[in-house]
Coordinates of C-alpha atoms in Angstrom, one line a residue:
M1 CA 13.8 15.5 -7.6
M2 CA 13.8 12.2 -5.9
D3 CA 13.0 13.3 -2.4
F4 CA 9.8 11.9 -1.0
S5 CA 9.5 14.5 1.7
Q6 CA 9.0 17.2 -1.0
L7 CA 5.9 15.6 -2.4
H8 CA 2.8 17.8 -1.7
R9 CA 0.3 17.2 1.1
V10 CA -3.4 18.2 1.1
A11 CA -3.4 18.9 4.8
D12 CA -1.8 21.6 6.8
I13 CA 0.3 19.6 9.4
A14 CA 2.2 22.6 10.8
G15 CA 3.4 21.6 14.2
C16 CA 1.6 18.3 14.2
Q17 CA 4.0 15.4 15.1
A18 CA 3.6 11.9 16.5
T19 CA 5.4 8.6 17.0
I20 CA 4.2 5.2 15.6
R21 CA 5.3 1.8 16.9
A22 CA 6.8 2.9 20.2
T23 CA 5.8 -0.7 21.0
E24 CA 4.7 -3.6 18.8
A25 CA 1.3 -3.4 20.4
D26 CA 0.8 0.1 18.9
F27 CA 0.5 -1.4 15.4
H28 CA -2.2 -3.9 14.6
V29 CA -3.0 -5.1 11.0
A30 CA -5.2 -8.0 9.9
E31 CA -5.5 -9.4 6.4
Q32 CA -8.8 -10.0 4.8
L33 CA -9.3 -12.6 2.1
P34 CA -11.2 -11.8 -1.1
F35 CA -13.0 -15.2 -0.9
T36 CA -13.9 -17.9 1.6
P37 CA -11.7 -21.1 1.5
E38 CA -13.6 -24.1 0.3
G39 CA -13.3 -26.2 3.5
V40 CA -11.8 -29.3 1.6
G41 CA -8.5 -29.9 -0.2
S42 CA -4.9 -30.8 0.3
H43 CA -3.9 -27.3 1.4
V44 CA -4.3 -26.3 5.1
W45 CA -4.8 -22.6 5.4
L46 CA -3.8 -21.1 8.8
Y47 CA -4.9 -17.7 10.0
V48 CA -2.3 -16.7 12.6
Q49 CA -1.5 -13.9 14.9
K50 CA 2.2 -13.1 15.0
I51 CA 4.1 -10.6 17.2
G52 CA 7.6 -9.4 16.5
T53 CA 8.0 -12.0 13.8
N54 CA 9.1 -11.7 10.1
T55 CA 6.7 -13.2 7.6
D56 CA 9.3 -15.0 5.5
W57 CA 11.0 -16.4 8.6
L58 CA 7.7 -17.7 9.9
S59 CA 6.9 -19.3 6.5
Q60 CA 10.2 -21.2 6.8
Q61 CA 9.4 -22.3 10.3
I62 CA 5.9 -23.6 9.3
A63 CA 7.5 -25.5 6.4
R64 CA 10.0 -27.1 8.8
F65 CA 7.4 -28.0 11.3
A66 CA 5.1 -29.6 8.7
N67 CA 8.0 -31.4 7.1
V68 CA 7.4 -29.9 3.7
S69 CA 9.5 -27.9 1.2
P70 CA 9.5 -24.1 1.7
V71 CA 7.7 -23.7 -1.7
A72 CA 4.8 -25.7 -0.3
V73 CA 4.0 -22.8 2.0
G74 CA 2.2 -19.8 0.6
Y75 CA 1.2 -16.3 1.9
A76 CA -0.4 -13.3 0.3
G77 CA 2.0 -10.6 1.4
L78 CA 4.7 -9.5 3.8
K79 CA 3.6 -8.2 7.2
D80 CA 5.9 -6.2 9.4
R81 CA 7.9 -7.7 12.2
H82 CA 7.5 -4.7 14.4
A83 CA 3.7 -5.2 14.9
V84 CA 0.9 -7.4 15.9
T85 CA -0.3 -8.9 12.6
C86 CA -2.9 -11.4 11.6
Q87 CA -2.3 -13.1 8.3
W88 CA -3.0 -16.3 6.3
F89 CA -0.5 -19.0 5.4
S90 CA -1.2 -22.1 3.3
V91 CA 0.5 -25.5 3.6
N92 CA 0.3 -28.2 0.9
L93 CA 0.0 -31.5 2.8
Q94 CA -0.7 -33.6 -0.2
G95 CA 0.0 -37.3 0.8
L96 CA 1.2 -36.2 4.3
P97 CA -0.3 -36.5 7.7
E98 CA -1.5 -33.2 9.3
P99 CA 0.6 -32.2 12.3
D100 CA -0.7 -31.0 15.6
W101 CA -0.6 -27.3 14.9
S102 CA -0.9 -26.4 18.6
Q103 CA 2.7 -27.5 19.0
I104 CA 4.0 -24.7 16.9
E105 CA 2.3 -22.0 19.0
G106 CA 4.1 -19.8 21.5
P107 CA 4.3 -16.3 22.8
E108 CA 4.9 -14.9 19.4
L109 CA 2.5 -17.1 17.4
T110 CA -1.2 -18.0 17.9
I111 CA -3.2 -20.0 15.3
L112 CA -6.6 -18.3 15.2
K113 CA -8.3 -20.3 12.5
K114 CA -7.6 -23.4 10.4
V115 CA -9.4 -24.4 7.2
R116 CA -8.8 -26.6 4.1
H117 CA -8.7 -25.4 0.5
S118 CA -7.8 -26.9 -2.9
K119 CA -5.1 -24.4 -3.9
K120 CA -2.1 -22.6 -2.5
L121 CA -2.4 -19.1 -1.2
K122 CA -0.7 -16.9 -3.8
R123 CA 1.1 -13.6 -3.4
G124 CA -1.3 -10.6 -3.8
A125 CA -4.4 -12.7 -3.1
L126 CA -5.8 -10.1 -0.6
G127 CA -9.1 -8.5 -0.1
G128 CA -7.6 -5.7 2.0
N129 CA -6.2 -5.0 5.4
Q130 CA -7.7 -3.7 8.7
F131 CA -5.5 -1.4 10.7
K132 CA -5.7 -0.2 14.3
L133 CA -2.8 2.1 15.1
R134 CA -1.8 4.0 18.3
L135 CA 0.1 7.2 17.8
T136 CA 2.0 8.4 20.8
Q137 CA 3.9 11.6 21.8
I138 CA 1.2 13.7 20.1
Q139 CA 2.3 17.3 19.5
G140 CA 0.6 20.2 17.9
D141 CA -2.8 22.0 17.9
K142 CA -5.6 19.5 18.7
A143 CA -8.0 21.6 16.6
L144 CA -5.7 21.1 13.6
W145 CA -5.4 17.3 14.4
Q146 CA -9.2 17.2 14.6
A147 CA -9.7 19.0 11.3
N148 CA -7.2 16.7 9.5
L149 CA -8.9 13.6 10.9
E150 CA -12.3 14.9 9.7
R151 CA -10.9 15.7 6.3
V152 CA -9.5 12.2 5.9
A153 CA -12.8 10.6 7.0
K154 CA -14.8 12.7 4.4
Y155 CA -12.5 13.1 1.4
G156 CA -9.9 10.4 1.8
V157 CA -6.1 10.9 1.1
P158 CA -3.7 11.0 -1.8
N159 CA -3.0 7.4 -2.8
Y160 CA 0.8 7.8 -2.7
F161 CA 3.2 4.9 -3.0
A162 CA 4.8 5.1 0.4
E163 CA 8.4 6.1 1.0
Q164 CA 9.5 2.6 2.0
R165 CA 8.7 1.4 -1.6
F166 CA 11.8 3.3 -2.8
G167 CA 14.3 1.7 -0.5
R168 CA 16.4 3.2 2.3
Q169 CA 17.1 6.8 1.4
G170 CA 15.6 6.3 -2.0
L171 CA 18.3 3.9 -3.1
N172 CA 16.0 2.0 -5.5
L173 CA 15.5 5.3 -7.4
V174 CA 19.2 5.9 -7.6
K175 CA 19.7 2.5 -9.0
A176 CA 16.9 3.0 -11.5
N177 CA 18.4 6.2 -12.7
D178 CA 21.8 4.6 -13.2
W179 CA 20.4 1.7 -15.0
F180 CA 18.1 3.8 -17.3
N181 CA 21.0 6.0 -18.2
G182 CA 23.4 3.3 -19.5
G183 CA 24.5 1.6 -16.3
P184 CA 24.4 -2.2 -15.8
A185 CA 21.1 -3.9 -15.4
P186 CA 20.4 -5.6 -12.0
Q187 CA 21.4 -9.3 -12.2
K188 CA 19.0 -10.6 -9.6
K189 CA 15.4 -11.0 -10.7
N190 CA 13.9 -9.8 -7.4
Q191 CA 16.2 -6.7 -7.3
R192 CA 15.3 -5.9 -10.9
S193 CA 11.6 -6.2 -10.1
M194 CA 11.9 -3.8 -7.1
I195 CA 13.8 -1.2 -9.1
I196 CA 11.3 -1.3 -11.9
S197 CA 8.4 -1.0 -9.5
A198 CA 10.0 1.9 -7.7
A199 CA 10.6 3.8 -10.9
R200 CA 7.0 3.4 -12.1
S201 CA 5.7 4.4 -8.6
W202 CA 7.9 7.5 -8.5
L203 CA 6.6 8.8 -11.8
Y204 CA 3.1 8.2 -10.6
N205 CA 3.8 10.0 -7.3
L206 CA 5.2 13.0 -9.2
V207 CA 1.9 13.3 -11.2
L208 CA -0.2 13.0 -8.0
S209 CA 1.9 15.6 -6.2
E210 CA 1.4 18.1 -9.0
R211 CA -2.4 17.5 -9.0
I212 CA -2.4 18.1 -5.2
K213 CA -0.5 21.4 -5.9
Q214 CA -3.2 22.3 -8.5
Q215 CA -5.9 21.2 -6.1
N216 CA -7.5 18.8 -8.6
W217 CA -6.2 15.4 -7.2
N218 CA -9.8 14.5 -6.2
Q219 CA -11.5 16.3 -9.1
A220 CA -12.1 15.5 -12.7
L221 CA -10.0 16.9 -15.5
A222 CA -11.1 16.7 -19.1
G223 CA -9.8 13.5 -20.5
D224 CA -9.2 11.7 -17.1
I225 CA -9.3 8.0 -16.9
M226 CA -11.7 7.1 -14.1
L227 CA -11.5 3.9 -11.9
L228 CA -14.7 2.4 -10.6
S229 CA -14.4 2.2 -6.8
G230 CA -13.9 -1.3 -5.4
T231 CA -12.3 -2.5 -8.6
R232 CA -8.7 -2.8 -9.8
A233 CA -9.2 -2.4 -13.6
S234 CA -12.7 -1.1 -14.4
Y235 CA -11.9 2.1 -16.2
F236 CA -13.6 4.6 -18.5
L237 CA -12.6 7.8 -20.2
A238 CA -14.2 11.0 -18.9
E239 CA -14.0 13.4 -21.8
A240 CA -15.6 16.2 -19.8
A241 CA -16.0 17.0 -16.1
D242 CA -19.8 17.2 -16.2
D243 CA -22.3 17.1 -13.3
V244 CA -22.7 13.4 -13.5
I245 CA -19.0 12.8 -13.1
E246 CA -18.7 15.3 -10.3
K247 CA -21.6 13.7 -8.4
R248 CA -20.0 10.2 -8.7
L249 CA -16.7 11.7 -7.5
L250 CA -18.4 13.2 -4.4
E251 CA -20.1 9.9 -3.7
M252 CA -16.7 8.1 -3.9
D253 CA -18.1 5.9 -6.7
I254 CA -15.2 6.7 -9.1
H255 CA -11.7 8.0 -8.7
P256 CA -9.4 9.9 -11.1
T257 CA -6.2 8.0 -12.0
G258 CA -2.5 8.5 -12.6
P259 CA 0.0 6.6 -14.8
L260 CA 1.9 3.5 -14.1
W261 CA 4.3 3.9 -17.0
G262 CA 4.7 1.3 -19.7
K263 CA 4.5 0.7 -23.5
G264 CA 1.4 1.7 -25.4
E265 CA -0.3 5.0 -25.9
A266 CA -1.5 6.7 -22.7
P267 CA -5.3 6.2 -22.5
N268 CA -6.0 9.6 -21.0
K269 CA -6.6 12.7 -23.2
L270 CA -6.9 16.5 -23.3
Q271 CA -6.2 18.4 -20.0
S272 CA -5.3 15.2 -18.1
L273 CA -2.8 14.1 -20.6
A274 CA -1.3 17.5 -21.0
L275 CA -0.7 17.8 -17.3
E276 CA 1.0 14.4 -17.1
N277 CA 3.2 15.2 -20.1
E278 CA 4.3 18.4 -18.5
V279 CA 5.1 16.8 -15.2
L280 CA 7.1 14.0 -16.8
A281 CA 8.8 16.1 -19.5
D282 CA 12.2 15.7 -17.7
W283 CA 11.8 11.9 -17.2
S284 CA 11.7 10.8 -20.8
Q285 CA 14.6 8.5 -20.4
W286 CA 12.8 6.7 -17.6
Q287 CA 9.7 6.5 -19.7
T288 CA 11.6 5.1 -22.7
S289 CA 13.4 2.5 -20.5
L290 CA 10.2 1.3 -18.9
E291 CA 8.5 1.0 -22.3
G292 CA 11.5 -1.0 -23.5
L293 CA 11.1 -3.5 -20.6
G294 CA 7.8 -4.6 -22.1
L295 CA 5.6 -3.2 -19.3
S296 CA 2.1 -2.2 -20.3
H297 CA 0.8 1.2 -19.4
E298 CA -1.6 0.9 -16.4
R299 CA -3.5 3.3 -14.2
R300 CA -3.8 3.8 -10.4
A301 CA -6.4 5.7 -8.5
L302 CA -5.2 9.1 -7.3
R303 CA -7.1 9.0 -4.1
L304 CA -7.6 6.5 -1.3
F305 CA -10.7 6.3 0.8
P306 CA -10.1 4.6 4.2
E307 CA -13.3 2.7 5.1
N308 CA -14.7 2.6 8.6
F309 CA -12.3 5.4 9.7
T310 CA -12.6 6.1 13.4
W311 CA -10.3 7.8 16.0
E312 CA -10.1 8.5 19.7
F313 CA -7.8 10.7 21.7
S314 CA -6.5 9.5 25.1
D315 CA -5.5 11.5 28.1
D316 CA -1.9 10.3 27.8
D317 CA -1.2 12.3 24.6
S318 CA -2.0 9.4 22.3
L319 CA -4.4 8.8 19.5
T320 CA -5.9 5.5 18.3
I321 CA -7.1 5.3 14.7
A322 CA -8.7 2.4 12.9
F323 CA -9.5 2.0 9.2
D324 CA -9.7 -0.5 6.4
L325 CA -7.7 -0.2 3.2
P326 CA -7.8 -2.1 -0.1
P327 CA -4.8 -4.1 -1.4
G328 CA -2.0 -2.1 -2.9
S329 CA -2.4 0.9 -0.6
Y330 CA -0.5 2.1 2.3
A331 CA -1.4 3.1 5.9
T332 CA 1.5 5.6 5.7
A333 CA -0.4 7.5 3.1
V334 CA -3.2 8.0 5.7
L335 CA -0.7 9.0 8.5
R336 CA 1.1 11.5 6.2
E337 CA -2.1 13.6 6.0
L338 CA -2.3 13.8 9.8
A339 CA 1.2 14.8 11.0
L340 CA 4.9 14.3 10.7
I341 CA 5.2 10.7 11.8
T342 CA 8.3 9.2 13.3
D343 CA 8.5 5.3 13.1
A344 CA 10.2 4.2 16.3
S345 CA 11.0 0.8 14.9
G346 CA 12.9 2.1 11.9
S347 CA 10.8 -0.3 9.8
K348 CA 10.9 -0.1 6.0
T349 CA 8.3 -2.8 5.4
D350 CA 5.3 -1.8 3.2
I351 CA 2.2 -0.9 5.3

C-alpha cells in the first residue's frame, strides 16, 4: 500500500468537508526563529511578508538587488507561493554597502524587520511556525466539527508526514520502490535526497497508521522510545507503561515515537518493537536499502500537539483556525483530523 488516503484517522470526519486557500489571504504562516539575532555582523537578516511569491524565486531577487551571489542569501525553509507568509532571509554584505531595502518592496513584498547577525541563516534553523487558516465552503454536521476541534485542542493529532512529501500522486514512493528493487539510482543529489526522505517517511506513516488503528498512538506500549516534549532528540526507553509514564503522556510532557529507518539496531523493545516489525514485515527490501545508504536509525514523535489552538466559525460557512507548530510538522496533519480538505491552489509545498 502506497496510498496516503488509506492511512487511518483518529477522528470521524463523515460528511465534513472544506476548502483551503480559495484565496491567498486564507492561508497565513509566520516563521519563528529559535534564537534572537545578535544585532551586529556582516549578514543582514530581513523578516519579510510575501504574497503569491515563491521562496526560491524571492531569494534570487534579493541576491540580484543586493548585488551578491545567490549563495550569499540564506533562508530557513520553503514557504508556499499561494499564501501570505512571513519568513526570514539573510544576506551576506561583507565588504559591500547596504542597499536601500525599501526599494525592493512592492505589493507582493513588505520588509517587516531588519537586523544584523554574524552568520548566514541556514536551512532548518526554525523555532516553529504560526498558522492562521480560513476554511471555506464548510459542509457537514457542525456538532461533529466542534467535537473534532475540541479533540485536537485536548489531545493533539497524529504526527503524519503529509501527502505532499511523497510527490504528486506518490511518485517519490514509486521511484523509491524501483530503486530499492534493482532499478537505477537517482543521479541528481536533491532528487536522491527527496526519494530517501519519502521512503523513510512512508515507513514511519505505516507504523503510525497501525497504532491509530489499535488506538494506542498516544499511549505507551512496553518498550516504547519516548521523546521529551519541546526537544528533537531527548529520548528514553519506557520498558513498562506505568502510572508515571501515563501521567506524563496526559500532560503532554512526553510522546511515543515511531521509526525513521536506518542502520543500527532499533532502540525500542518488547511490545513496541514487535508491532513495528509486524507492520514493516513486507518492507524488508526498503529497510535493507535504507540501511545500506548509511542512514542512522532515528525516531519521530507519533503525536503532534498544536499550541495556542483556537477556532471561530463565521456566518458565511467559513472557519478560521490558528495554532503554532514545531519545525518538521505539518498543518495538513491538523486539517486531516477535521475534515476532507480540498486545496483550491493545487499546492504541493510542505506546510
